mmCIF file of C-alpha atoms in Angstrom:
data_model
loop_
_atom_site.group_PDB
_atom_site.id
_atom_site.type_symbol
_atom_site.label_atom_id
_atom_site.label_comp_id
_atom_site.label_asym_id
_atom_site.label_seq_id
_atom_site.Cartn_x
_atom_site.Cartn_y
_atom_site.Cartn_z
ATOM 1 C CA MET A 1 0.451 -31.261 -0.555
ATOM 2 C CA ASP A 2 3.313 -33.510 0.614
ATOM 3 C CA HIS A 3 5.668 -30.622 -0.118
ATOM 4 C CA ILE A 4 3.882 -28.335 2.379
ATOM 5 C CA THR A 5 6.325 -28.661 5.267
ATOM 6 C CA PHE A 6 5.972 -26.857 8.579
ATOM 7 C CA LEU A 7 8.373 -24.126 7.399
ATOM 8 C CA VAL A 8 6.416 -23.631 4.175
ATOM 9 C CA ALA A 9 3.198 -23.354 6.186
ATOM 10 C CA ILE A 10 4.831 -20.732 8.436
ATOM 11 C CA VAL A 11 5.931 -18.756 5.374
ATOM 12 C CA ILE A 12 2.420 -18.868 3.888
ATOM 13 C CA VAL A 13 0.883 -17.633 7.151
ATOM 14 C CA THR A 14 3.504 -14.858 7.351
ATOM 15 C CA ALA A 15 2.774 -13.880 3.738
ATOM 16 C CA LEU A 16 -0.931 -13.590 4.535
ATOM 17 C CA ALA A 17 -0.041 -11.514 7.615
ATOM 18 C CA PHE A 18 1.877 -9.157 5.333
ATOM 19 C CA ASP A 19 -1.142 -9.076 3.013
ATOM 20 C CA PHE A 20 -3.303 -8.065 5.972
ATOM 21 C CA THR A 21 -0.941 -5.191 6.855
ATOM 22 C CA ASN A 22 -0.896 -4.203 3.194
ATOM 23 C CA GLY A 23 -4.685 -3.909 3.343
ATOM 24 C CA PHE A 24 -4.931 -1.538 6.308
ATOM 25 C CA HIS A 25 -1.762 0.303 5.257
ATOM 26 C CA ASP A 26 -3.187 1.067 1.810
ATOM 27 C CA THR A 27 -6.888 1.671 2.551
ATOM 28 C CA ALA A 28 -6.102 5.364 2.233
ATOM 29 C CA ASN A 29 -5.159 4.922 -1.414
ATOM 30 C CA ALA A 30 -8.751 4.284 -2.387
ATOM 31 C CA MET A 31 -10.841 6.018 0.238
ATOM 32 C CA ALA A 32 -8.918 8.903 1.826
ATOM 33 C CA THR A 33 -10.251 11.575 -0.528
ATOM 34 C CA SER A 34 -13.836 10.269 -0.447
ATOM 35 C CA ILE A 35 -13.770 10.298 3.361
ATOM 36 C CA ALA A 36 -12.181 13.765 3.438
ATOM 37 C CA THR A 37 -14.796 15.290 1.116
ATOM 38 C CA GLY A 38 -17.717 13.551 2.819
ATOM 39 C CA ALA A 39 -18.655 11.532 -0.256
ATOM 40 C CA LEU A 40 -18.680 8.383 1.877
ATOM 41 C CA ARG A 41 -18.953 7.779 5.601
ATOM 42 C CA PRO A 42 -15.710 6.271 6.945
ATOM 43 C CA LYS A 43 -17.098 2.853 7.909
ATOM 44 C CA VAL A 44 -19.041 2.532 4.659
ATOM 45 C CA ALA A 45 -15.954 3.513 2.689
ATOM 46 C CA VAL A 46 -13.714 0.828 4.169
ATOM 47 C CA LEU A 47 -16.441 -1.825 3.756
ATOM 48 C CA ILE A 48 -16.814 -1.024 0.050
ATOM 49 C CA SER A 49 -13.052 -0.939 -0.363
ATOM 50 C CA GLY A 50 -12.557 -4.265 1.409
ATOM 51 C CA VAL A 51 -15.143 -6.087 -0.724
ATOM 52 C CA LEU A 52 -13.768 -4.693 -3.978
ATOM 53 C CA ASN A 53 -10.205 -5.573 -2.971
ATOM 54 C CA VAL A 54 -11.321 -9.201 -2.770
ATOM 55 C CA VAL A 55 -13.039 -8.994 -6.160
ATOM 56 C CA GLY A 56 -10.010 -7.322 -7.736
ATOM 57 C CA ALA A 57 -7.726 -10.138 -6.597
ATOM 58 C CA PHE A 58 -9.430 -12.484 -9.073
ATOM 59 C CA LEU A 59 -9.117 -10.255 -12.144
ATOM 60 C CA SER A 60 -5.464 -10.836 -13.101
ATOM 61 C CA THR A 61 -2.291 -12.727 -12.154
ATOM 62 C CA GLU A 62 0.303 -10.920 -14.289
ATOM 63 C CA VAL A 63 1.879 -9.085 -11.344
ATOM 64 C CA ALA A 64 1.991 -12.309 -9.326
ATOM 65 C CA LYS A 65 3.981 -13.971 -12.115
ATOM 66 C CA THR A 66 6.403 -11.024 -12.153
ATOM 67 C CA ILE A 67 7.182 -11.587 -8.470
ATOM 68 C CA SER A 68 7.212 -15.397 -8.433
ATOM 69 C CA GLY A 69 9.478 -15.705 -11.453
ATOM 70 C CA GLY A 70 10.781 -12.240 -12.293
ATOM 71 C CA ILE A 71 12.796 -10.299 -9.733
ATOM 72 C CA VAL A 72 14.559 -13.281 -8.084
ATOM 73 C CA ASN A 73 15.920 -16.613 -9.299
ATOM 74 C CA ASP A 74 13.304 -19.061 -8.035
ATOM 75 C CA SER A 75 15.738 -21.991 -8.347
ATOM 76 C CA LEU A 76 18.011 -20.436 -5.692
ATOM 77 C CA VAL A 77 15.341 -19.196 -3.276
ATOM 78 C CA THR A 78 14.412 -21.129 -0.115
ATOM 79 C CA PRO A 79 11.343 -20.750 2.111
ATOM 80 C CA GLY A 80 13.606 -19.437 4.887
ATOM 81 C CA MET A 81 14.763 -16.541 2.686
ATOM 82 C CA ILE A 82 11.184 -15.674 1.812
ATOM 83 C CA PHE A 83 10.234 -15.736 5.495
ATOM 84 C CA ALA A 84 13.068 -13.317 6.300
ATOM 85 C CA GLY A 85 12.033 -10.980 3.489
ATOM 86 C CA LEU A 86 8.431 -10.929 4.693
ATOM 87 C CA ILE A 87 9.565 -9.998 8.198
ATOM 88 C CA GLY A 88 11.410 -6.979 6.792
ATOM 89 C CA ALA A 89 8.309 -5.899 4.854
ATOM 90 C CA ILE A 90 5.896 -6.332 7.778
ATOM 91 C CA LEU A 91 8.045 -4.384 10.244
ATOM 92 C CA TRP A 92 8.466 -1.506 7.787
ATOM 93 C CA ASN A 93 4.710 -1.425 7.114
ATOM 94 C CA LEU A 94 3.916 -1.269 10.813
ATOM 95 C CA SER A 95 6.543 1.409 11.496
ATOM 96 C CA THR A 96 5.295 3.745 8.766
ATOM 97 C CA TRP A 97 1.671 3.090 9.756
ATOM 98 C CA LEU A 98 2.509 4.216 13.304
ATOM 99 C CA MET A 99 3.900 7.480 11.920
ATOM 100 C CA GLY A 100 0.963 7.939 9.539
ATOM 101 C CA LEU A 101 3.293 7.853 6.537
ATOM 102 C CA PRO A 102 1.803 6.461 3.324
ATOM 103 C CA SER A 103 4.922 4.568 2.255
ATOM 104 C CA SER A 104 4.886 1.774 -0.295
ATOM 105 C CA SER A 105 3.910 -1.679 0.958
ATOM 106 C CA SER A 106 4.966 -3.002 -2.427
ATOM 107 C CA HIS A 107 8.483 -1.627 -2.165
ATOM 108 C CA ALA A 108 8.712 -2.889 1.407
ATOM 109 C CA LEU A 109 7.931 -6.366 0.106
ATOM 110 C CA PHE A 110 10.360 -6.116 -2.790
ATOM 111 C CA GLY A 111 13.087 -4.686 -0.569
ATOM 112 C CA GLY A 112 12.697 -7.351 2.098
ATOM 113 C CA LEU A 113 12.756 -10.129 -0.505
ATOM 114 C CA ILE A 114 15.752 -8.699 -2.387
ATOM 115 C CA GLY A 115 17.778 -8.227 0.804
ATOM 116 C CA ALA A 116 16.999 -11.728 2.069
ATOM 117 C CA VAL A 117 17.744 -13.470 -1.240
ATOM 118 C CA TRP A 118 20.945 -11.472 -1.752
ATOM 119 C CA VAL A 119 22.243 -12.629 1.633
ATOM 120 C CA GLY A 120 20.960 -16.174 1.284
ATOM 121 C CA ALA A 121 21.800 -16.921 -2.353
ATOM 122 C CA GLY A 122 24.288 -14.255 -3.384
ATOM 123 C CA ARG A 123 24.047 -11.587 -6.051
ATOM 124 C CA GLN A 124 23.063 -14.144 -8.690
ATOM 125 C CA GLY A 125 19.847 -14.761 -6.776
ATOM 126 C CA VAL A 126 18.441 -11.337 -7.732
ATOM 127 C CA HIS A 127 17.574 -10.289 -11.292
ATOM 128 C CA PHE A 128 18.588 -6.662 -10.955
ATOM 129 C CA GLU A 129 17.707 -5.816 -14.551
ATOM 130 C CA LYS A 130 14.116 -6.889 -13.807
ATOM 131 C CA VAL A 131 14.165 -4.871 -10.581
ATOM 132 C CA VAL A 132 15.035 -1.768 -12.592
ATOM 133 C CA GLU A 133 12.557 -2.504 -15.389
ATOM 134 C CA LYS A 134 9.564 -3.702 -13.362
ATOM 135 C CA ILE A 135 9.973 -1.815 -10.072
ATOM 136 C CA LEU A 136 12.302 1.206 -10.087
ATOM 137 C CA LEU A 137 11.288 2.784 -13.413
ATOM 138 C CA PRO A 138 7.534 2.465 -12.693
ATOM 139 C CA ALA A 139 8.190 3.876 -9.197
ATOM 140 C CA VAL A 140 9.568 7.067 -10.739
ATOM 141 C CA ALA A 141 7.165 7.369 -13.653
ATOM 142 C CA SER A 142 3.806 6.315 -12.165
ATOM 143 C CA PRO A 143 3.269 9.119 -9.583
ATOM 144 C CA LEU A 144 4.360 11.717 -12.138
ATOM 145 C CA ILE A 145 1.930 10.370 -14.733
ATOM 146 C CA ALA A 146 -0.913 10.145 -12.205
ATOM 147 C CA GLY A 147 -0.119 13.634 -10.897
ATOM 148 C CA ALA A 148 -0.077 15.193 -14.365
ATOM 149 C CA ALA A 149 -3.340 13.472 -15.315
ATOM 150 C CA ALA A 150 -5.024 14.559 -12.071
ATOM 151 C CA LEU A 151 -3.790 18.148 -12.507
ATOM 152 C CA MET A 152 -5.292 18.375 -15.994
ATOM 153 C CA ALA A 153 -8.508 16.645 -14.936
ATOM 154 C CA THR A 154 -8.933 18.986 -11.958
ATOM 155 C CA TYR A 155 -8.304 22.057 -14.091
ATOM 156 C CA LEU A 156 -10.861 20.910 -16.654
ATOM 157 C CA ALA A 157 -13.393 19.986 -13.963
ATOM 158 C CA TYR A 158 -13.308 23.499 -12.512
ATOM 159 C CA ARG A 159 -13.306 25.158 -15.933
ATOM 160 C CA LEU A 160 -16.321 23.192 -17.132
ATOM 161 C CA THR A 161 -18.340 23.771 -13.957
ATOM 162 C CA HIS A 162 -17.314 27.307 -13.027
ATOM 163 C CA ARG A 163 -20.774 28.679 -13.847
ATOM 164 C CA GLY A 164 -22.592 26.090 -11.758
ATOM 165 C CA ARG A 165 -23.690 26.448 -8.167
ATOM 166 C CA ARG A 166 -20.957 25.277 -5.813
ATOM 167 C CA SER A 167 -23.321 23.056 -3.795
ATOM 168 C CA SER A 168 -24.699 21.353 -6.905
ATOM 169 C CA VAL A 169 -21.257 20.835 -8.404
ATOM 170 C CA ASP A 170 -19.875 19.362 -5.195
ATOM 171 C CA ARG A 171 -22.880 17.075 -4.812
ATOM 172 C CA GLY A 172 -22.445 15.739 -8.329
ATOM 173 C CA PHE A 173 -18.740 15.104 -7.901
ATOM 174 C CA ARG A 174 -19.321 13.400 -4.542
ATOM 175 C CA LEU A 175 -21.583 10.930 -6.318
ATOM 176 C CA GLY A 176 -18.869 10.487 -8.931
ATOM 177 C CA GLN A 177 -16.356 9.847 -6.175
ATOM 178 C CA ILE A 178 -18.287 6.808 -4.996
ATOM 179 C CA ALA A 179 -17.689 5.237 -8.404
ATOM 180 C CA SER A 180 -14.095 6.434 -8.796
ATOM 181 C CA ALA A 181 -13.074 5.370 -5.270
ATOM 182 C CA SER A 182 -14.644 1.967 -5.870
ATOM 183 C CA LEU A 183 -12.578 1.587 -9.035
ATOM 184 C CA VAL A 184 -9.394 2.440 -7.111
ATOM 185 C CA SER A 185 -10.265 -0.296 -4.598
ATOM 186 C CA LEU A 186 -10.836 -2.760 -7.417
ATOM 187 C CA ALA A 187 -7.528 -1.769 -9.006
ATOM 188 C CA HIS A 188 -5.745 -2.027 -5.652
ATOM 189 C CA GLY A 189 -6.933 -5.608 -5.240
ATOM 190 C CA THR A 190 -5.873 -6.391 -8.780
ATOM 191 C CA ASN A 191 -2.365 -5.024 -8.196
ATOM 192 C CA ASP A 192 -1.476 -5.449 -4.526
ATOM 193 C CA ALA A 193 -3.149 -8.759 -3.637
ATOM 194 C CA GLN A 194 -1.172 -10.305 -6.485
ATOM 195 C CA LYS A 195 2.093 -9.508 -4.747
ATOM 196 C CA THR A 196 1.255 -11.835 -1.886
ATOM 197 C CA MET A 197 0.044 -14.410 -4.410
ATOM 198 C CA GLY A 198 3.436 -14.157 -6.075
ATOM 199 C CA ILE A 199 5.276 -14.618 -2.771
ATOM 200 C CA ILE A 200 3.250 -17.708 -1.821
ATOM 201 C CA THR A 201 3.665 -19.125 -5.331
ATOM 202 C CA LEU A 202 7.422 -18.524 -5.112
ATOM 203 C CA THR A 203 7.457 -20.383 -1.789
ATOM 204 C CA LEU A 204 5.603 -23.342 -3.294
ATOM 205 C CA ILE A 205 7.993 -23.393 -6.267
ATOM 206 C CA SER A 206 11.031 -23.313 -3.973
ATOM 207 C CA ALA A 207 9.575 -26.213 -1.965
ATOM 208 C CA GLY A 208 8.871 -28.274 -5.076
ATOM 209 C CA ALA A 209 5.090 -28.112 -4.719
ATOM 210 C CA LEU A 210 4.795 -26.227 -8.034
ATOM 211 C CA GLY A 211 6.893 -26.298 -11.177
ATOM 212 C CA PRO A 212 9.147 -23.387 -12.235
ATOM 213 C CA GLY A 213 7.186 -20.544 -13.807
ATOM 214 C CA ALA A 214 3.827 -21.782 -12.444
ATOM 215 C CA GLY A 215 1.027 -19.331 -11.726
ATOM 216 C CA PRO A 216 -0.814 -19.048 -8.384
ATOM 217 C CA PRO A 217 -3.354 -21.820 -7.620
ATOM 218 C CA ALA A 218 -6.964 -20.871 -6.941
ATOM 219 C CA TRP A 219 -6.630 -21.303 -3.158
ATOM 220 C CA VAL A 220 -3.683 -18.894 -3.143
ATOM 221 C CA ILE A 221 -5.695 -16.283 -5.065
ATOM 222 C CA GLY A 222 -8.648 -16.639 -2.710
ATOM 223 C CA SER A 223 -6.677 -16.501 0.532
ATOM 224 C CA ALA A 224 -4.628 -13.490 -0.609
ATOM 225 C CA GLY A 225 -7.775 -11.639 -1.665
ATOM 226 C CA LEU A 226 -9.535 -12.319 1.637
ATOM 227 C CA SER A 227 -6.510 -11.263 3.712
ATOM 228 C CA ILE A 228 -6.058 -7.921 1.985
ATOM 229 C CA GLY A 229 -9.831 -7.336 2.047
ATOM 230 C CA LEU A 230 -10.027 -7.930 5.793
ATOM 231 C CA GLY A 231 -7.074 -5.628 6.431
ATOM 232 C CA THR A 232 -8.708 -2.961 4.279
ATOM 233 C CA TYR A 233 -11.980 -3.210 6.171
ATOM 234 C CA LEU A 234 -10.279 -2.580 9.509
ATOM 235 C CA GLY A 235 -9.128 0.736 8.069
ATOM 236 C CA GLY A 236 -5.689 2.288 8.320
ATOM 237 C CA TRP A 237 -7.106 5.452 9.841
ATOM 238 C CA ARG A 238 -3.705 6.981 10.647
ATOM 239 C CA ILE A 239 -2.667 6.965 6.989
ATOM 240 C CA ILE A 240 -6.154 7.912 5.777
ATOM 241 C CA ARG A 241 -5.816 11.114 7.819
ATOM 242 C CA THR A 242 -2.471 11.948 6.175
ATOM 243 C CA MET A 243 -3.654 11.211 2.634
ATOM 244 C CA GLY A 244 -7.045 12.886 3.010
ATOM 245 C CA LYS A 245 -6.072 15.927 5.072
ATOM 246 C CA GLY A 246 -2.302 16.099 5.135
ATOM 247 C CA LEU A 247 -1.341 16.795 1.513
ATOM 248 C CA THR A 248 -3.899 19.367 0.426
ATOM 249 C CA ASP A 249 -7.417 20.571 1.190
ATOM 250 C CA ILE A 250 -9.354 18.213 -1.055
ATOM 251 C CA ARG A 251 -12.735 19.112 -2.514
ATOM 252 C CA ALA A 252 -15.051 16.788 -4.392
ATOM 253 C CA PRO A 253 -13.936 17.673 -7.972
ATOM 254 C CA GLN A 254 -10.293 17.146 -6.958
ATOM 255 C CA GLY A 255 -11.061 13.846 -5.258
ATOM 256 C CA PHE A 256 -12.849 12.564 -8.341
ATOM 257 C CA ALA A 257 -9.964 13.639 -10.595
ATOM 258 C CA ALA A 258 -7.311 12.096 -8.339
ATOM 259 C CA GLU A 259 -9.116 8.762 -8.018
ATOM 260 C CA SER A 260 -9.915 8.481 -11.718
ATOM 261 C CA SER A 261 -6.315 9.206 -12.713
ATOM 262 C CA ALA A 262 -4.931 6.713 -10.184
ATOM 263 C CA THR A 263 -7.303 3.978 -11.341
ATOM 264 C CA THR A 264 -6.210 4.357 -14.953
ATOM 265 C CA VAL A 265 -2.523 4.116 -14.099
ATOM 266 C CA ILE A 266 -2.915 1.155 -11.713
ATOM 267 C CA LEU A 267 -5.090 -0.968 -14.008
ATOM 268 C CA THR A 268 -2.826 -0.302 -16.993
ATOM 269 C CA SER A 269 0.262 -1.328 -15.038
ATOM 270 C CA ALA A 270 -1.428 -4.464 -13.682
ATOM 271 C CA HIS A 271 -2.295 -5.515 -17.240
ATOM 272 C CA LEU A 272 1.344 -5.009 -18.295
ATOM 273 C CA GLY A 273 2.723 -6.846 -15.243
ATOM 274 C CA PHE A 274 4.370 -3.809 -13.640
ATOM 275 C CA ALA A 275 4.369 -4.210 -9.843
ATOM 276 C CA LEU A 276 4.091 -0.527 -9.037
ATOM 277 C CA SER A 277 3.221 1.135 -5.755
ATOM 278 C CA THR A 278 -0.450 2.075 -5.539
ATOM 279 C CA THR A 279 0.471 4.391 -2.649
ATOM 280 C CA GLN A 280 2.790 6.437 -4.833
ATOM 281 C CA VAL A 281 0.273 6.554 -7.674
ATOM 282 C CA CYS A 282 -2.586 7.724 -5.446
ATOM 283 C CA ALA A 283 -0.409 10.261 -3.616
ATOM 284 C CA GLY A 284 0.775 11.617 -6.955
ATOM 285 C CA GLY A 285 -2.842 11.940 -8.041
ATOM 286 C CA ILE A 286 -3.786 13.827 -4.868
ATOM 287 C CA LEU A 287 -0.854 16.229 -5.257
ATOM 288 C CA GLY A 288 -1.740 16.808 -8.907
ATOM 289 C CA ALA A 289 -5.353 17.478 -7.948
ATOM 290 C CA GLY A 290 -4.175 19.965 -5.326
ATOM 291 C CA LEU A 291 -2.058 21.823 -7.859
ATOM 292 C CA GLY A 292 -4.895 21.786 -10.393
ATOM 293 C CA ARG A 293 -7.175 23.994 -8.273
ATOM 294 C CA ARG A 294 -6.309 27.670 -8.245
ATOM 295 C CA LEU A 295 -5.242 28.963 -4.830
ATOM 296 C CA ALA A 296 -5.265 25.446 -3.360
ATOM 297 C CA HIS A 297 -2.923 24.943 -0.421
ATOM 298 C CA VAL A 298 -0.438 22.081 -0.793
ATOM 299 C CA ARG A 299 1.454 21.053 2.360
ATOM 300 C CA TRP A 300 4.889 20.506 0.889
ATOM 301 C CA GLY A 301 6.346 19.531 4.260
ATOM 302 C CA THR A 302 4.092 16.465 4.402
ATOM 303 C CA ALA A 303 4.793 15.718 0.757
ATOM 304 C CA GLY A 304 8.528 15.892 1.442
ATOM 305 C CA ARG A 305 8.229 13.425 4.332
ATOM 306 C CA MET A 306 6.343 11.047 2.073
ATOM 307 C CA VAL A 307 8.922 11.238 -0.703
ATOM 308 C CA ALA A 308 11.704 10.655 1.819
ATOM 309 C CA ALA A 309 9.852 7.563 3.067
ATOM 310 C CA TRP A 310 9.475 6.328 -0.505
ATOM 311 C CA CYS A 311 13.204 6.703 -1.109
ATOM 312 C CA VAL A 312 14.264 4.749 1.978
ATOM 313 C CA THR A 313 11.530 2.092 1.949
ATOM 314 C CA LEU A 314 13.197 -0.396 -0.384
ATOM 315 C CA PRO A 315 16.707 -0.175 1.127
ATOM 316 C CA ALA A 316 15.387 -0.098 4.716
ATOM 317 C CA ALA A 317 13.218 -3.183 4.206
ATOM 318 C CA ALA A 318 16.111 -4.834 2.355
ATOM 319 C CA ALA A 319 18.422 -4.212 5.323
ATOM 320 C CA VAL A 320 15.936 -5.779 7.770
ATOM 321 C CA GLY A 321 15.321 -8.677 5.379
ATOM 322 C CA ALA A 322 19.068 -9.213 4.974
ATOM 323 C CA LEU A 323 19.623 -9.188 8.742
ATOM 324 C CA ALA A 324 16.776 -11.641 9.283
ATOM 325 C CA ALA A 325 18.062 -13.860 6.476
ATOM 326 C CA SER A 326 21.546 -14.014 7.991
ATOM 327 C CA VAL A 327 20.014 -15.256 11.264
ATOM 328 C CA VAL A 328 17.758 -17.750 9.467
ATOM 329 C CA VAL A 329 20.451 -19.103 7.132
ATOM 330 C CA ASN A 330 23.048 -19.505 9.879
ATOM 331 C CA GLY A 331 20.709 -20.495 12.695
ATOM 332 C CA GLY A 332 18.374 -22.944 10.963
ATOM 333 C CA THR A 333 15.196 -23.700 12.906
ATOM 334 C CA LEU A 334 16.443 -21.835 15.963
ATOM 335 C CA GLY A 335 17.186 -18.805 13.790
ATOM 336 C CA ILE A 336 13.636 -18.838 12.424
ATOM 337 C CA VAL A 337 12.236 -18.989 15.948
ATOM 338 C CA VAL A 338 14.455 -16.094 17.077
ATOM 339 C CA VAL A 339 13.445 -13.917 14.123
ATOM 340 C CA ALA A 340 9.765 -14.705 14.650
ATOM 341 C CA VAL A 341 9.887 -13.888 18.377
ATOM 342 C CA VAL A 342 11.783 -10.623 17.867
ATOM 343 C CA ALA A 343 9.411 -9.563 15.081
ATOM 344 C CA ALA A 344 6.351 -10.353 17.206
ATOM 345 C CA ALA A 345 7.781 -8.327 20.105
ATOM 346 C CA LEU A 346 8.471 -5.337 17.854
ATOM 347 C CA ALA A 347 4.988 -5.550 16.315
ATOM 348 C CA ALA A 348 3.426 -5.599 19.790
ATOM 349 C CA PHE A 349 5.488 -2.558 20.815
ATOM 350 C CA ILE A 350 4.354 -0.634 17.739
ATOM 351 C CA PHE A 351 0.725 -1.504 18.448
ATOM 352 C CA ILE A 352 1.025 -0.323 22.056
ATOM 353 C CA MET A 353 2.572 2.957 20.884
ATOM 354 C CA SER A 354 -0.293 3.479 18.434
ATOM 355 C CA ARG A 355 -2.841 3.236 21.256
ATOM 356 C CA ARG A 356 -1.406 6.361 22.891
ATOM 357 C CA THR A 357 -2.620 8.567 20.061
ATOM 358 C CA ARG A 358 -5.510 6.709 18.491
ATOM 359 C CA VAL A 359 -6.938 7.636 15.108
ATOM 360 C CA THR A 360 -10.340 6.092 14.392
ATOM 361 C CA SER A 361 -13.252 6.502 12.019
ATOM 362 C CA ARG A 362 -14.637 9.122 14.408
ATOM 363 C CA ASN A 363 -11.662 11.492 14.384
ATOM 364 C CA VAL A 364 -10.013 10.683 11.057
ATOM 365 C CA ASN A 365 -11.014 14.075 9.596
ATOM 366 C CA ASP A 366 -10.198 16.142 12.678
ATOM 367 C CA ASP A 367 -6.630 17.173 11.870
ATOM 368 C CA HIS A 368 -4.057 16.574 9.156
ATOM 369 C CA ALA A 369 -1.253 15.668 11.563
ATOM 370 C CA VAL A 370 -0.590 12.216 13.014
ATOM 371 C CA ALA A 371 1.382 12.126 16.270
ATOM 372 C CA VAL A 372 3.268 9.144 17.637
ATOM 373 C CA ARG A 373 3.395 10.499 21.183
ATOM 374 C CA PRO A 374 0.646 12.567 22.807
ATOM 375 C CA GLY A 375 1.543 16.240 22.962
ATOM 376 C CA PRO A 376 1.360 18.394 26.087
ATOM 377 C CA ALA A 377 -2.049 19.625 27.130
ATOM 378 C CA LYS A 378 -2.844 23.143 25.942
ATOM 379 C CA ALA A 379 -3.703 25.724 28.577
ATOM 380 C CA ASN A 380 -7.114 27.355 28.356
ATOM 381 C CA VAL A 381 -6.831 30.942 27.252
#
């Protein structure tokens, strides 16, 4: 523990703060459809999801190893660069949460880290071939695979139950959703909590506390799992509204199909060490489920906004991470303090803005739109 300097401790705390934002940013991935269909009450849903995120964190470390020793050259990385990258990821997560956009926390993290290391260590600090193989290709393929699987599953679900009573069919699929949503939560913990584990492990390697290529210690696994679980429990209600009500009018058979398809893709990728975006996978599953039901209404405007956010997430977070890294590298301790203060001020501003148009467990199913500013009062007619 002699290698745990004050800067390393700051980076670890910042990494856990990112993990916390990842939790409430991505709660919608597991529970949005179950909340929208009434399979689970909102507060119960986020409690189940939070607990299973913690459990999932202990199931695998393959994704963590991909991050700690895959996409960047750990021999060239410093704790200051990692700190700058985390700042880029956190600010992007908070900005998209304010707008109710289910962007990728994973790509925000990767983008922030890549931008910071590129500025701090040069192009040789980033393994771009691994970025393409482990991040970009899965980002394109995973939502398409999940969407196609959910489309087929939804079609079959309606075909096989078309003679049954609607109320009985919906009741059965709502019960199924409890299991399928729980599996998504477990898979989310297995995939996303590992990313913070990888970041903390990379920090410890760069500080000399762990050897090159080392896996995450037990205390890193536990703290990352608890952070993402707590964030999940608080509930990212703004994004849950978009995922549950904004893409399509979800019914119980569609929710079950979407969640089951997403779980399969996420767990398979975690086993293979692909650090994909659970947000993109789950959104792809919801869109596929919407298309799988005849006459279902898909809100392509919302889908287009989401895809646009996915496309700019990695470069936007990379730009913020690069800017923060330039201040940290050139300013030393003072630069770190400046970046931390500015980031805290921006986070506080975003939180204040979110209070103007609150979305909570009580109104999460009221409307599919999430506003940043309160609209004008409607006249009574």
